[in-house]
């Protein structure tokens, strides 16, 4: 039965990270808990909701943790309550001690808590991830790839595979991320500096978005990919997510390569105009705006019979090709433009009924977004 | 049919203030709208949810508003949509023009909105408040009085009168505010610098809490009290609330004047200890903590059979009188201590079954809070 003394605010940071994997409600009650393991090397915390798992480790050698281990052992404590207790402790140091009846005595200053624990044996065994097929890369590279695609995943559970981001490695170095909800798509790629075996996986967009909140102080992470799991690892933190099962749709042939109309806008000017045009339609039943492109002018229209209508002539940088009138869901366009941020944006169209693309106008890169138009009339 | 041009961000501030009185859902559909009246003097906006009403006025003489009135008139526009449009306009200035079919044309730069309006005749006539029986006072005085009492109002609709703050003027100058949900009570008072006729009213705590968000830039407000309404007024803004009907309970005799036990704490130290003691009980069914006072020591206990227990010896400044063990809902104690802020706090007890009081220890003032104990055994 363990006994350990350590710095409460340092411990709290690890505890809060681990807690991100713990669900408030779960069909497996022990998973509302956090497993605490005290060994000769330090303290390991484990949290899991069966879909994702987080392990954090505080090393005995980490001076800031001020760890003093008196006895080894392990226990499970209800995660949320444990974190509440630790965050409210009065003194810098605190002591945890597992008693005979699995109660945990937590003391700091004159405050003394006795919390009912659960035998650590009851914690499920997490699937292990082997360290072969590993990629080491800057955390920024992967979090940006996720940020630029995750918004386009499906939020509907009817096709679970579309709730994921499809990650594929080709030519041993090009990492491509694709997300689509079947109405719009976002694709971005980056290049690894070391050669890695090609792979193709799909990981929950929601789980991937957590990465940036879990690895906040890290510069590099290692990524391990196995049959059913992906693991992200850096000093002291390991984050696992299940892979999504099923075949991801073949998306590359959806993106047209030849176009009949091309318009270049300042991204933020187009964004604001689309926001205005959608103010009325988003209140009505039919959230659609219409773009009318001719060689001389580009106009945008929004309309909601119950509320009113709006039109605006847009500033543009250039127009090439055929005249075109096309309608689309403004929410997709707004999300796409926000992902590009500032700069000039190129819209390329085939016809009023074919998906159109958005790309950066000033640079040739791999970032492309696709929006399916809405057929009106 | 009016036509007016003005500064959109200046107008937006007034519009957003007025919108605070507008409900999203209402049984009187026209009340989701804002009435816009353009007269020779300026623009008046009116919003109401039948319980509260707000009128804002932008004077033609207000240079920052950059008003140009081309024609007078009035119209009703759906409030939320109108505010969304105004906040998204592209240029500094914008023009509103009421067309023949009650459509309102809103233009700014190249953006042009047509929004369906409703004839201003359909707007309900707000009850008028006479300017007799008026009090002029610093806004800070009244908002502090509200902040120090409003948290103690009842959130239950079963006794509507207890959802209000009871405001009474006595001796022509002492303004006392009382709030109670029948389990705890908060009472504070302040003194007016001018003599006013005595009164006694009860106003919704929720409505009074809005004051500080409505009169943000003001230093002084005028308060007008009528039979059914209270109105708060400053340059350009008038805020009305209905008075609550019914008799407010006689609370002064609830506050004991003689005590058998008195303890003085540092407010923040007691607060943190109560927070710790309540961490476990607030998760269980029975949210109660216990305080044990003897001449030698003060201890606090929390307990939740399912989760665990906590105890802590408290730092105190002084203990006087009989030993006592008393149990109470820690939420009431936490709210009371937060209202006092920093400083030393005096707890005074009669017996384990009688309400106890909290007062500032260092100054003699009118601020008193009462907490009813929980009978255990």
mmCIF file with all atom_site columns, N, CA, C and O in Angstrom, chain B residues 110-136:
data_model
loop_
_atom_site.group_PDB
_atom_site.id
_atom_site.type_symbol
_atom_site.label_atom_id
_atom_site.label_alt_id
_atom_site.label_comp_id
_atom_site.label_asym_id
_atom_site.label_entity_id
_atom_site.label_seq_id
_atom_site.pdbx_PDB_ins_code
_atom_site.Cartn_x
_atom_site.Cartn_y
_atom_site.Cartn_z
_atom_site.occupancy
_atom_site.B_iso_or_equiv
_atom_site.pdbx_formal_charge
_atom_site.auth_seq_id
_atom_site.auth_comp_id
_atom_site.auth_asym_id
_atom_site.auth_atom_id
_atom_site.pdbx_PDB_model_num
ATOM 1   N N  . UNK B 1 110 ? -21.595 48.621 -50.294 1.00 0.00 ? 110 UNK B N  1
ATOM 2   C CA . UNK B 1 110 ? -22.295 47.950 -51.382 1.00 0.00 ? 110 UNK B CA 1
ATOM 3   C C  . UNK B 1 110 ? -23.302 46.910 -50.888 1.00 0.00 ? 110 UNK B C  1
ATOM 4   O O  . UNK B 1 110 ? -23.895 46.186 -51.678 1.00 0.00 ? 110 UNK B O  1
ATOM 5   N N  . UNK B 1 111 ? -23.447 46.786 -49.564 1.00 0.00 ? 111 UNK B N  1
ATOM 6   C CA . UNK B 1 111 ? -24.393 45.801 -49.021 1.00 0.00 ? 111 UNK B CA 1
ATOM 7   C C  . UNK B 1 111 ? -25.778 46.422 -48.879 1.00 0.00 ? 111 UNK B C  1
ATOM 8   O O  . UNK B 1 111 ? -25.916 47.563 -48.438 1.00 0.00 ? 111 UNK B O  1
ATOM 9   N N  . UNK B 1 112 ? -26.787 45.672 -49.276 1.00 0.00 ? 112 UNK B N  1
ATOM 10  C CA . UNK B 1 112 ? -28.158 46.179 -49.260 1.00 0.00 ? 112 UNK B CA 1
ATOM 11  C C  . UNK B 1 112 ? -29.096 45.104 -48.711 1.00 0.00 ? 112 UNK B C  1
ATOM 12  O O  . UNK B 1 112 ? -29.212 44.026 -49.280 1.00 0.00 ? 112 UNK B O  1
ATOM 13  N N  . UNK B 1 113 ? -29.730 45.403 -47.584 1.00 0.00 ? 113 UNK B N  1
ATOM 14  C CA . UNK B 1 113 ? -30.669 44.472 -46.949 1.00 0.00 ? 113 UNK B CA 1
ATOM 15  C C  . UNK B 1 113 ? -32.089 45.000 -47.106 1.00 0.00 ? 113 UNK B C  1
ATOM 16  O O  . UNK B 1 113 ? -32.323 46.199 -46.989 1.00 0.00 ? 113 UNK B O  1
ATOM 17  N N  . UNK B 1 114 ? -33.027 44.087 -47.350 1.00 0.00 ? 114 UNK B N  1
ATOM 18  C CA . UNK B 1 114 ? -34.446 44.425 -47.270 1.00 0.00 ? 114 UNK B CA 1
ATOM 19  C C  . UNK B 1 114 ? -35.049 43.520 -46.201 1.00 0.00 ? 114 UNK B C  1
ATOM 20  O O  . UNK B 1 114 ? -35.066 42.295 -46.374 1.00 0.00 ? 114 UNK B O  1
ATOM 21  N N  . UNK B 1 115 ? -35.512 44.112 -45.119 1.00 0.00 ? 115 UNK B N  1
ATOM 22  C CA . UNK B 1 115 ? -36.018 43.308 -44.007 1.00 0.00 ? 115 UNK B CA 1
ATOM 23  C C  . UNK B 1 115 ? -37.488 43.635 -43.785 1.00 0.00 ? 115 UNK B C  1
ATOM 24  O O  . UNK B 1 115 ? -37.878 44.811 -43.779 1.00 0.00 ? 115 UNK B O  1
ATOM 25  N N  . UNK B 1 116 ? -38.297 42.591 -43.598 1.00 0.00 ? 116 UNK B N  1
ATOM 26  C CA . UNK B 1 116 ? -39.721 42.799 -43.379 1.00 0.00 ? 116 UNK B CA 1
ATOM 27  C C  . UNK B 1 116 ? -39.969 43.425 -42.011 1.00 0.00 ? 116 UNK B C  1
ATOM 28  O O  . UNK B 1 116 ? -39.588 42.860 -40.988 1.00 0.00 ? 116 UNK B O  1
ATOM 29  N N  . UNK B 1 117 ? -40.616 44.585 -41.981 1.00 0.00 ? 117 UNK B N  1
ATOM 30  C CA . UNK B 1 117 ? -40.936 45.247 -40.724 1.00 0.00 ? 117 UNK B CA 1
ATOM 31  C C  . UNK B 1 117 ? -42.399 45.061 -40.353 1.00 0.00 ? 117 UNK B C  1
ATOM 32  O O  . UNK B 1 117 ? -43.192 44.514 -41.120 1.00 0.00 ? 117 UNK B O  1
ATOM 33  N N  . UNK B 1 118 ? -42.745 45.513 -39.158 1.00 0.00 ? 118 UNK B N  1
ATOM 34  C CA . UNK B 1 118 ? -44.130 45.453 -38.685 1.00 0.00 ? 118 UNK B CA 1
ATOM 35  C C  . UNK B 1 118 ? -44.537 46.875 -38.323 1.00 0.00 ? 118 UNK B C  1
ATOM 36  O O  . UNK B 1 118 ? -43.739 47.634 -37.743 1.00 0.00 ? 118 UNK B O  1
ATOM 37  N N  . UNK B 1 119 ? -45.778 47.231 -38.646 1.00 0.00 ? 119 UNK B N  1
ATOM 38  C CA . UNK B 1 119 ? -46.296 48.564 -38.357 1.00 0.00 ? 119 UNK B CA 1
ATOM 39  C C  . UNK B 1 119 ? -46.112 48.894 -36.869 1.00 0.00 ? 119 UNK B C  1
ATOM 40  O O  . UNK B 1 119 ? -46.508 48.118 -35.999 1.00 0.00 ? 119 UNK B O  1
ATOM 41  N N  . UNK B 1 120 ? -45.507 50.045 -36.577 1.00 0.00 ? 120 UNK B N  1
ATOM 42  C CA . UNK B 1 120 ? -45.217 50.433 -35.190 1.00 0.00 ? 120 UNK B CA 1
ATOM 43  C C  . UNK B 1 120 ? -46.475 50.542 -34.339 1.00 0.00 ? 120 UNK B C  1
ATOM 44  O O  . UNK B 1 120 ? -46.409 50.451 -33.107 1.00 0.00 ? 120 UNK B O  1
ATOM 45  N N  . UNK B 1 121 ? -47.624 50.720 -34.987 1.00 0.00 ? 121 UNK B N  1
ATOM 46  C CA . UNK B 1 121 ? -48.900 50.798 -34.258 1.00 0.00 ? 121 UNK B CA 1
ATOM 47  C C  . UNK B 1 121 ? -49.173 49.525 -33.457 1.00 0.00 ? 121 UNK B C  1
ATOM 48  O O  . UNK B 1 121 ? -49.951 49.527 -32.509 1.00 0.00 ? 121 UNK B O  1
ATOM 49  N N  . UNK B 1 122 ? -48.570 48.415 -33.890 1.00 0.00 ? 122 UNK B N  1
ATOM 50  C CA . UNK B 1 122 ? -48.832 47.136 -33.224 1.00 0.00 ? 122 UNK B CA 1
ATOM 51  C C  . UNK B 1 122 ? -48.058 46.955 -31.927 1.00 0.00 ? 122 UNK B C  1
ATOM 52  O O  . UNK B 1 122 ? -48.240 45.966 -31.227 1.00 0.00 ? 122 UNK B O  1
ATOM 53  N N  . UNK B 1 123 ? -47.154 47.910 -31.621 1.00 0.00 ? 123 UNK B N  1
ATOM 54  C CA . UNK B 1 123 ? -46.351 47.739 -30.411 1.00 0.00 ? 123 UNK B CA 1
ATOM 55  C C  . UNK B 1 123 ? -47.196 48.088 -29.184 1.00 0.00 ? 123 UNK B C  1
ATOM 56  O O  . UNK B 1 123 ? -47.911 49.083 -29.188 1.00 0.00 ? 123 UNK B O  1
ATOM 57  N N  . UNK B 1 124 ? -47.139 47.268 -28.134 1.00 0.00 ? 124 UNK B N  1
ATOM 58  C CA . UNK B 1 124 ? -47.951 47.566 -26.951 1.00 0.00 ? 124 UNK B CA 1
ATOM 59  C C  . UNK B 1 124 ? -47.538 48.887 -26.311 1.00 0.00 ? 124 UNK B C  1
ATOM 60  O O  . UNK B 1 124 ? -46.377 49.298 -26.386 1.00 0.00 ? 124 UNK B O  1
ATOM 61  N N  . UNK B 1 125 ? -48.487 49.548 -25.682 1.00 0.00 ? 125 UNK B N  1
ATOM 62  C CA . UNK B 1 125 ? -48.181 50.803 -24.991 1.00 0.00 ? 125 UNK B CA 1
ATOM 63  C C  . UNK B 1 125 ? -47.606 50.461 -23.622 1.00 0.00 ? 125 UNK B C  1
ATOM 64  O O  . UNK B 1 125 ? -48.200 49.707 -22.853 1.00 0.00 ? 125 UNK B O  1
ATOM 65  N N  . UNK B 1 126 ? -46.409 50.944 -23.345 1.00 0.00 ? 126 UNK B N  1
ATOM 66  C CA . UNK B 1 126 ? -45.770 50.636 -22.072 1.00 0.00 ? 126 UNK B CA 1
ATOM 67  C C  . UNK B 1 126 ? -46.396 51.494 -20.981 1.00 0.00 ? 126 UNK B C  1
ATOM 68  O O  . UNK B 1 126 ? -46.728 52.655 -21.205 1.00 0.00 ? 126 UNK B O  1
ATOM 69  N N  . UNK B 1 127 ? -46.548 50.930 -19.776 1.00 0.00 ? 127 UNK B N  1
ATOM 70  C CA . UNK B 1 127 ? -47.082 51.720 -18.666 1.00 0.00 ? 127 UNK B CA 1
ATOM 71  C C  . UNK B 1 127 ? -46.147 52.887 -18.386 1.00 0.00 ? 127 UNK B C  1
ATOM 72  O O  . UNK B 1 127 ? -44.927 52.737 -18.399 1.00 0.00 ? 127 UNK B O  1
ATOM 73  N N  . UNK B 1 128 ? -46.723 54.045 -18.148 1.00 0.00 ? 128 UNK B N  1
ATOM 74  C CA . UNK B 1 128 ? -45.869 55.217 -17.925 1.00 0.00 ? 128 UNK B CA 1
ATOM 75  C C  . UNK B 1 128 ? -45.511 55.325 -16.448 1.00 0.00 ? 128 UNK B C  1
ATOM 76  O O  . UNK B 1 128 ? -46.241 54.878 -15.576 1.00 0.00 ? 128 UNK B O  1
ATOM 77  N N  . UNK B 1 129 ? -44.358 55.880 -16.184 1.00 0.00 ? 129 UNK B N  1
ATOM 78  C CA . UNK B 1 129 ? -43.900 56.090 -14.813 1.00 0.00 ? 129 UNK B CA 1
ATOM 79  C C  . UNK B 1 129 ? -43.770 57.591 -14.605 1.00 0.00 ? 129 UNK B C  1
ATOM 80  O O  . UNK B 1 129 ? -43.117 58.276 -15.382 1.00 0.00 ? 129 UNK B O  1
ATOM 81  N N  . UNK B 1 130 ? -44.422 58.089 -13.560 1.00 0.00 ? 130 UNK B N  1
ATOM 82  C CA . UNK B 1 130 ? -44.323 59.528 -13.296 1.00 0.00 ? 130 UNK B CA 1
ATOM 83  C C  . UNK B 1 130 ? -43.004 59.842 -12.601 1.00 0.00 ? 130 UNK B C  1
ATOM 84  O O  . UNK B 1 130 ? -42.444 59.002 -11.913 1.00 0.00 ? 130 UNK B O  1
ATOM 85  N N  . UNK B 1 131 ? -42.558 61.038 -12.817 1.00 0.00 ? 131 UNK B N  1
ATOM 86  C CA . UNK B 1 131 ? -41.265 61.422 -12.266 1.00 0.00 ? 131 UNK B CA 1
ATOM 87  C C  . UNK B 1 131 ? -41.338 61.985 -10.853 1.00 0.00 ? 131 UNK B C  1
ATOM 88  O O  . UNK B 1 131 ? -40.385 62.574 -10.372 1.00 0.00 ? 131 UNK B O  1
ATOM 89  N N  . UNK B 1 132 ? -42.477 61.812 -10.183 1.00 0.00 ? 132 UNK B N  1
ATOM 90  C CA . UNK B 1 132 ? -42.501 62.218 -8.769  1.00 0.00 ? 132 UNK B CA 1
ATOM 91  C C  . UNK B 1 132 ? -41.993 61.028 -7.943  1.00 0.00 ? 132 UNK B C  1
ATOM 92  O O  . UNK B 1 132 ? -41.911 59.903 -8.450  1.00 0.00 ? 132 UNK B O  1
ATOM 93  N N  . UNK B 1 133 ? -41.662 61.273 -6.696  1.00 0.00 ? 133 UNK B N  1
ATOM 94  C CA . UNK B 1 133 ? -41.083 60.235 -5.837  1.00 0.00 ? 133 UNK B CA 1
ATOM 95  C C  . UNK B 1 133 ? -39.797 59.679 -6.463  1.00 0.00 ? 133 UNK B C  1
ATOM 96  O O  . UNK B 1 133 ? -39.626 58.483 -6.601  1.00 0.00 ? 133 UNK B O  1
ATOM 97  N N  . UNK B 1 134 ? -38.894 60.580 -6.839  1.00 0.00 ? 134 UNK B N  1
ATOM 98  C CA . UNK B 1 134 ? -37.671 60.183 -7.530  1.00 0.00 ? 134 UNK B CA 1
ATOM 99  C C  . UNK B 1 134 ? -36.457 60.299 -6.623  1.00 0.00 ? 134 UNK B C  1
ATOM 100 O O  . UNK B 1 134 ? -36.414 61.151 -5.745  1.00 0.00 ? 134 UNK B O  1
ATOM 101 N N  . UNK B 1 135 ? -35.503 59.440 -6.866  1.00 0.00 ? 135 UNK B N  1
ATOM 102 C CA . UNK B 1 135 ? -34.252 59.466 -6.110  1.00 0.00 ? 135 UNK B CA 1
ATOM 103 C C  . UNK B 1 135 ? -33.113 59.579 -7.106  1.00 0.00 ? 135 UNK B C  1
ATOM 104 O O  . UNK B 1 135 ? -33.079 58.833 -8.083  1.00 0.00 ? 135 UNK B O  1
ATOM 105 N N  . UNK B 1 136 ? -32.197 60.459 -6.862  1.00 0.00 ? 136 UNK B N  1
ATOM 106 C CA . UNK B 1 136 ? -31.003 60.530 -7.691  1.00 0.00 ? 136 UNK B CA 1
ATOM 107 C C  . UNK B 1 136 ? -29.847 60.002 -6.853  1.00 0.00 ? 136 UNK B C  1
ATOM 108 O O  . UNK B 1 136 ? -29.641 60.454 -5.729  1.00 0.00 ? 136 UNK B O  1
#
